[in-house]
């Protein structure tokens, strides 16, 4: 589920174009691709304690292309896109 969320965040932040392919592959091997029943407030709270957070805010490992992960700061719009992609509202 986190990979799907990161794919959407990657599209917003870095222009990643493999989001749909990524979701299809994960779904094809039987992995979950959404979390509509998760508690959004609890997820925000956990993200506030994430080990990748620094003084500037939340950092996420995102993709520009499939084989090129980058650690970048994520703004609220990027995180919201990630939440939307997994049905977390």
Short mmCIF file of N, CA, C and O in Angstrom, two decimals:
data_model
loop_
_atom_site.label_atom_id
_atom_site.label_comp_id
_atom_site.label_asym_id
_atom_site.label_seq_id
_atom_site.Cartn_x
_atom_site.Cartn_y
_atom_site.Cartn_z
N UNK A 1 0.84 -1.19 0.00
CA UNK A 1 0.00 0.00 0.00
C UNK A 1 0.88 1.25 0.00
O UNK A 1 0.61 2.20 -0.71
N UNK A 2 1.94 1.20 0.77
CA UNK A 2 2.86 2.34 0.82
C UNK A 2 3.52 2.59 -0.52
O UNK A 2 3.79 3.74 -0.89
N UNK A 3 3.79 1.53 -1.25
CA UNK A 3 4.40 1.68 -2.57
C UNK A 3 3.46 2.39 -3.53
O UNK A 3 3.88 3.24 -4.32
N UNK A 4 2.18 2.07 -3.46
CA UNK A 4 1.18 2.74 -4.30
C UNK A 4 1.10 4.22 -3.92
O UNK A 4 1.08 5.10 -4.79
N UNK A 5 1.08 4.49 -2.63
CA UNK A 5 1.04 5.88 -2.16
C UNK A 5 2.28 6.63 -2.63
O UNK A 5 2.19 7.77 -3.10
N UNK A 6 3.43 5.99 -2.52
CA UNK A 6 4.68 6.63 -2.96
C UNK A 6 4.68 6.86 -4.47
O UNK A 6 5.24 7.86 -4.95
N UNK A 7 4.06 5.96 -5.22
CA UNK A 7 3.97 6.15 -6.67
C UNK A 7 3.19 7.41 -7.02
O UNK A 7 3.59 8.19 -7.89
N UNK A 8 2.08 7.62 -6.32
CA UNK A 8 1.27 8.82 -6.56
C UNK A 8 2.03 10.07 -6.14
O UNK A 8 2.03 11.09 -6.84
N UNK A 9 2.68 10.01 -4.99
CA UNK A 9 3.48 11.15 -4.52
C UNK A 9 4.61 11.44 -5.50
O UNK A 9 4.93 12.60 -5.77
N UNK A 10 5.19 10.39 -6.06
CA UNK A 10 6.27 10.55 -7.04
C UNK A 10 5.78 11.25 -8.30
O UNK A 10 6.49 12.08 -8.88
N UNK A 11 4.56 10.92 -8.72
CA UNK A 11 3.98 11.59 -9.89
C UNK A 11 3.85 13.09 -9.63
O UNK A 11 4.25 13.92 -10.45
N UNK A 12 3.32 13.43 -8.46
CA UNK A 12 3.09 14.84 -8.13
C UNK A 12 4.41 15.59 -7.96
O UNK A 12 4.59 16.69 -8.49
N UNK A 13 5.33 15.00 -7.24
CA UNK A 13 6.56 15.71 -6.87
C UNK A 13 7.65 15.65 -7.94
O UNK A 13 8.37 16.62 -8.15
N UNK A 14 7.78 14.50 -8.63
CA UNK A 14 8.92 14.30 -9.54
C UNK A 14 8.52 13.98 -10.98
O UNK A 14 9.39 13.73 -11.81
N UNK A 15 7.23 13.92 -11.26
CA UNK A 15 6.80 13.63 -12.63
C UNK A 15 6.88 12.17 -13.01
O UNK A 15 6.91 11.82 -14.20
N UNK A 16 6.91 11.27 -12.04
CA UNK A 16 6.96 9.83 -12.29
C UNK A 16 5.78 9.40 -13.14
O UNK A 16 4.64 9.76 -12.88
N UNK A 17 6.04 8.62 -14.18
CA UNK A 17 4.97 8.19 -15.10
C UNK A 17 4.62 6.71 -14.97
O UNK A 17 3.78 6.21 -15.72
N UNK A 18 5.23 6.00 -14.03
CA UNK A 18 4.99 4.57 -13.90
C UNK A 18 3.98 4.18 -12.85
O UNK A 18 3.87 3.00 -12.50
N UNK A 19 3.22 5.13 -12.36
CA UNK A 19 2.29 4.88 -11.26
C UNK A 19 1.29 3.76 -11.58
O UNK A 19 1.07 2.86 -10.77
N UNK A 20 0.68 3.80 -12.74
CA UNK A 20 -0.34 2.80 -13.10
C UNK A 20 0.29 1.42 -13.29
O UNK A 20 -0.27 0.41 -12.86
N UNK A 21 1.46 1.38 -13.90
CA UNK A 21 2.17 0.11 -14.09
C UNK A 21 2.53 -0.48 -12.73
O UNK A 21 2.35 -1.68 -12.48
N UNK A 22 3.01 0.35 -11.84
CA UNK A 22 3.40 -0.08 -10.50
C UNK A 22 2.19 -0.70 -9.78
O UNK A 22 2.29 -1.79 -9.21
N UNK A 23 1.06 0.00 -9.81
CA UNK A 23 -0.16 -0.49 -9.15
C UNK A 23 -0.60 -1.82 -9.76
O UNK A 23 -0.96 -2.76 -9.04
N UNK A 24 -0.55 -1.93 -11.09
CA UNK A 24 -0.97 -3.16 -11.77
C UNK A 24 -0.11 -4.36 -11.38
O UNK A 24 -0.63 -5.46 -11.15
N UNK A 25 1.18 -4.14 -11.29
CA UNK A 25 2.09 -5.24 -10.92
C UNK A 25 1.81 -5.70 -9.50
O UNK A 25 1.71 -6.90 -9.22
N UNK A 26 1.68 -4.76 -8.58
CA UNK A 26 1.41 -5.11 -7.19
C UNK A 26 0.09 -5.87 -7.05
O UNK A 26 0.00 -6.88 -6.34
N UNK A 27 -0.92 -5.39 -7.74
CA UNK A 27 -2.23 -6.04 -7.70
C UNK A 27 -2.17 -7.44 -8.32
O UNK A 27 -2.77 -8.38 -7.80
N UNK A 28 -1.42 -7.59 -9.41
CA UNK A 28 -1.31 -8.87 -10.10
C UNK A 28 -0.66 -9.95 -9.23
O UNK A 28 -0.99 -11.13 -9.38
N UNK A 29 0.21 -9.54 -8.33
CA UNK A 29 0.86 -10.54 -7.45
C UNK A 29 0.12 -10.69 -6.13
O UNK A 29 0.60 -11.33 -5.20
N UNK A 30 -1.06 -10.09 -6.04
CA UNK A 30 -1.91 -10.29 -4.88
C UNK A 30 -1.68 -9.37 -3.70
O UNK A 30 -2.19 -9.63 -2.61
N UNK A 31 -0.91 -8.32 -3.90
CA UNK A 31 -0.68 -7.39 -2.80
C UNK A 31 -1.78 -6.33 -2.75
O UNK A 31 -2.33 -5.94 -3.78
N UNK A 32 -2.10 -5.85 -1.55
CA UNK A 32 -3.13 -4.81 -1.45
C UNK A 32 -2.64 -3.50 -2.04
O UNK A 32 -1.44 -3.18 -1.97
N UNK A 33 -3.56 -2.75 -2.63
CA UNK A 33 -3.19 -1.48 -3.26
C UNK A 33 -3.97 -0.29 -2.71
O UNK A 33 -3.85 0.82 -3.20
N UNK A 34 -4.80 -0.55 -1.69
CA UNK A 34 -5.51 0.57 -1.08
C UNK A 34 -5.79 0.28 0.39
O UNK A 34 -5.64 -0.83 0.86
N UNK A 35 -6.18 1.34 1.08
CA UNK A 35 -6.45 1.24 2.52
C UNK A 35 -7.59 2.17 2.90
O UNK A 35 -7.43 3.06 3.73
N UNK A 36 -8.77 1.98 2.31
CA UNK A 36 -9.86 2.92 2.55
C UNK A 36 -10.37 2.93 3.99
O UNK A 36 -10.96 3.92 4.41
N UNK A 37 -10.12 1.89 4.74
CA UNK A 37 -10.63 1.82 6.11
C UNK A 37 -9.63 2.31 7.15
O UNK A 37 -9.93 2.30 8.34
N UNK A 38 -8.46 2.73 6.72
CA UNK A 38 -7.45 3.22 7.66
C UNK A 38 -7.89 4.57 8.23
O UNK A 38 -8.61 5.33 7.60
N UNK A 39 -7.44 4.85 9.43
CA UNK A 39 -7.77 6.10 10.11
C UNK A 39 -6.77 7.17 9.68
O UNK A 39 -5.59 7.10 10.02
N UNK A 40 -7.23 8.16 8.92
CA UNK A 40 -6.34 9.18 8.38
C UNK A 40 -5.62 9.95 9.48
O UNK A 40 -4.45 10.29 9.34
N UNK A 41 -6.29 10.22 10.59
CA UNK A 41 -5.64 10.93 11.69
C UNK A 41 -4.50 10.11 12.29
O UNK A 41 -3.45 10.64 12.63
N UNK A 42 -4.72 8.82 12.42
CA UNK A 42 -3.68 7.94 12.95
C UNK A 42 -2.49 7.88 12.00
O UNK A 42 -1.34 7.87 12.44
N UNK A 43 -2.76 7.85 10.70
CA UNK A 43 -1.67 7.81 9.71
C UNK A 43 -0.86 9.10 9.78
O UNK A 43 0.37 9.07 9.79
N UNK A 44 -1.54 10.26 9.85
CA UNK A 44 -0.82 11.54 9.98
C UNK A 44 0.05 11.53 11.24
O UNK A 44 1.20 11.99 11.22
N UNK A 45 -0.48 11.00 12.35
CA UNK A 45 0.28 10.95 13.60
C UNK A 45 1.52 10.08 13.46
O UNK A 45 2.61 10.46 13.92
N UNK A 46 1.38 8.94 12.82
CA UNK A 46 2.53 8.06 12.60
C UNK A 46 3.58 8.73 11.72
O UNK A 46 4.77 8.60 11.94
N UNK A 47 3.12 9.44 10.70
CA UNK A 47 4.04 10.13 9.80
C UNK A 47 4.81 11.22 10.55
O UNK A 47 5.94 11.52 10.21
N UNK A 48 4.19 11.77 11.56
CA UNK A 48 4.86 12.79 12.37
C UNK A 48 6.02 12.24 13.17
O UNK A 48 6.92 12.98 13.58
N UNK A 49 6.02 10.94 13.36
CA UNK A 49 7.11 10.28 14.11
C UNK A 49 8.05 9.49 13.20
O UNK A 49 8.94 8.79 13.66
N UNK A 50 7.86 9.59 11.89
CA UNK A 50 8.64 8.82 10.93
C UNK A 50 10.13 9.12 11.04
O UNK A 50 10.52 10.27 11.23
N UNK A 51 10.95 8.09 10.89
CA UNK A 51 12.40 8.25 11.01
C UNK A 51 13.01 9.12 9.91
O UNK A 51 14.11 9.62 10.06
N UNK A 52 12.27 9.32 8.81
CA UNK A 52 12.79 10.16 7.73
C UNK A 52 12.44 11.63 7.92
O UNK A 52 12.87 12.47 7.16
N UNK A 53 11.69 11.97 8.95
CA UNK A 53 11.33 13.36 9.23
C UNK A 53 12.57 14.09 9.76
O UNK A 53 13.35 13.54 10.53
N UNK A 54 12.72 15.33 9.32
CA UNK A 54 13.81 16.16 9.84
C UNK A 54 13.25 17.53 10.19
O UNK A 54 12.03 17.72 10.17
N UNK A 55 14.12 18.48 10.48
CA UNK A 55 13.68 19.82 10.89
C UNK A 55 12.85 20.51 9.81
O UNK A 55 12.02 21.37 10.12
N UNK A 56 13.05 20.14 8.56
CA UNK A 56 12.31 20.76 7.45
C UNK A 56 10.98 20.06 7.17
O UNK A 56 10.19 20.55 6.39
N UNK A 57 10.75 18.91 7.76
CA UNK A 57 9.48 18.22 7.57
C UNK A 57 9.65 16.78 7.14
O UNK A 57 10.71 16.17 7.32
N UNK A 58 8.59 16.25 6.56
CA UNK A 58 8.55 14.85 6.15
C UNK A 58 9.34 14.63 4.87
O UNK A 58 9.19 15.37 3.90
N UNK A 59 10.19 13.62 4.89
CA UNK A 59 10.90 13.21 3.68
C UNK A 59 10.35 11.86 3.25
O UNK A 59 10.00 11.03 4.08
N UNK A 60 10.25 11.68 1.95
CA UNK A 60 9.75 10.43 1.38
C UNK A 60 10.74 9.93 0.34
O UNK A 60 11.39 10.73 -0.34
N UNK A 61 10.83 8.62 0.21
CA UNK A 61 11.61 8.02 -0.86
C UNK A 61 10.68 7.91 -2.06
O UNK A 61 9.70 7.16 -2.04
N UNK A 62 10.97 8.71 -3.10
CA UNK A 62 10.11 8.77 -4.28
C UNK A 62 10.91 8.43 -5.52
O UNK A 62 12.13 8.37 -5.50
N UNK A 63 10.19 8.22 -6.61
CA UNK A 63 10.80 7.83 -7.88
C UNK A 63 10.60 8.88 -8.95
O UNK A 63 9.49 9.38 -9.13
N UNK A 64 11.66 9.18 -9.66
CA UNK A 64 11.55 9.96 -10.90
C UNK A 64 11.34 8.97 -12.05
O UNK A 64 10.54 9.19 -12.94
N UNK A 65 12.09 7.88 -11.99
CA UNK A 65 11.96 6.71 -12.87
C UNK A 65 12.11 5.48 -11.99
O UNK A 65 12.56 5.58 -10.85
N UNK A 66 11.76 4.31 -12.51
CA UNK A 66 11.72 3.10 -11.69
C UNK A 66 13.03 2.78 -10.97
O UNK A 66 13.01 2.31 -9.86
N UNK A 67 14.15 3.03 -11.57
CA UNK A 67 15.41 2.60 -10.95
C UNK A 67 16.18 3.75 -10.31
O UNK A 67 17.39 3.65 -10.12
N UNK A 68 15.48 4.81 -9.93
CA UNK A 68 16.18 5.97 -9.42
C UNK A 68 15.46 6.59 -8.21
O UNK A 68 14.86 7.65 -8.32
N UNK A 69 15.51 5.93 -7.04
CA UNK A 69 14.85 6.48 -5.86
C UNK A 69 15.55 7.74 -5.36
O UNK A 69 16.78 7.86 -5.47
N UNK A 70 14.76 8.68 -4.86
CA UNK A 70 15.30 9.92 -4.31
C UNK A 70 14.63 10.21 -2.97
O UNK A 70 13.43 9.99 -2.83
N UNK A 71 15.38 10.73 -2.03
CA UNK A 71 14.83 11.17 -0.76
C UNK A 71 14.51 12.65 -0.89
O UNK A 71 15.42 13.46 -1.09
N UNK A 72 13.22 13.00 -0.83
CA UNK A 72 12.80 14.39 -1.04
C UNK A 72 11.83 14.80 0.05
O UNK A 72 11.14 13.97 0.65
N UNK A 73 11.75 16.10 0.30
CA UNK A 73 10.76 16.62 1.23
C UNK A 73 9.40 16.64 0.55
O UNK A 73 9.29 17.03 -0.61
N UNK A 74 8.39 16.22 1.27
CA UNK A 74 7.03 16.15 0.72
C UNK A 74 6.15 17.21 1.37
O UNK A 74 6.05 17.26 2.59
N UNK A 75 5.53 18.03 0.55
CA UNK A 75 4.59 19.02 1.07
C UNK A 75 3.22 18.37 1.25
O UNK A 75 3.01 17.20 0.91
N UNK A 76 2.29 19.11 1.82
CA UNK A 76 0.96 18.56 2.11
C UNK A 76 0.23 18.10 0.85
O UNK A 76 -0.47 17.09 0.87
N UNK A 77 0.39 18.79 -0.27
CA UNK A 77 -0.27 18.39 -1.52
C UNK A 77 0.25 17.04 -2.00
O UNK A 77 -0.51 16.21 -2.51
N UNK A 78 1.53 16.81 -1.83
CA UNK A 78 2.13 15.53 -2.22
C UNK A 78 1.60 14.41 -1.34
O UNK A 78 1.23 13.34 -1.84
N UNK A 79 1.55 14.65 -0.05
CA UNK A 79 1.02 13.64 0.89
C UNK A 79 -0.46 13.39 0.59
O UNK A 79 -0.91 12.24 0.59
N UNK A 80 -1.22 14.43 0.30
CA UNK A 80 -2.64 14.25 -0.01
C UNK A 80 -2.83 13.41 -1.27
O UNK A 80 -3.71 12.55 -1.33
N UNK A 81 -1.99 13.60 -2.27
CA UNK A 81 -2.06 12.78 -3.49
C UNK A 81 -1.79 11.31 -3.15
O UNK A 81 -2.45 10.41 -3.69
N UNK A 82 -0.84 11.08 -2.26
CA UNK A 82 -0.53 9.72 -1.83
C UNK A 82 -1.74 9.10 -1.11
O UNK A 82 -2.12 7.96 -1.38
N UNK A 83 -2.33 9.87 -0.22
CA UNK A 83 -3.53 9.39 0.50
C UNK A 83 -4.67 9.10 -0.47
O UNK A 83 -5.33 8.07 -0.36
N UNK A 84 -4.91 9.99 -1.41
CA UNK A 84 -5.98 9.80 -2.39
C UNK A 84 -5.78 8.53 -3.19
O UNK A 84 -6.75 7.81 -3.48
N UNK A 85 -4.55 8.23 -3.55
CA UNK A 85 -4.25 7.05 -4.37
C UNK A 85 -4.60 5.75 -3.68
O UNK A 85 -4.90 4.76 -4.34
N UNK A 86 -4.58 5.74 -2.35
CA UNK A 86 -4.89 4.52 -1.61
C UNK A 86 -6.25 4.57 -0.96
O UNK A 86 -6.60 3.74 -0.12
N UNK A 87 -7.04 5.59 -1.32
CA UNK A 87 -8.40 5.70 -0.80
C UNK A 87 -8.48 6.16 0.64
O UNK A 87 -9.47 5.89 1.33
N UNK A 88 -7.45 6.83 1.10
CA UNK A 88 -7.41 7.30 2.48
C UNK A 88 -7.87 8.76 2.51
O UNK A 88 -7.16 9.66 2.10
N UNK A 89 -9.10 8.97 2.96
CA UNK A 89 -9.64 10.33 2.98
C UNK A 89 -10.09 10.67 4.39
O UNK A 89 -10.62 9.95 5.09
#
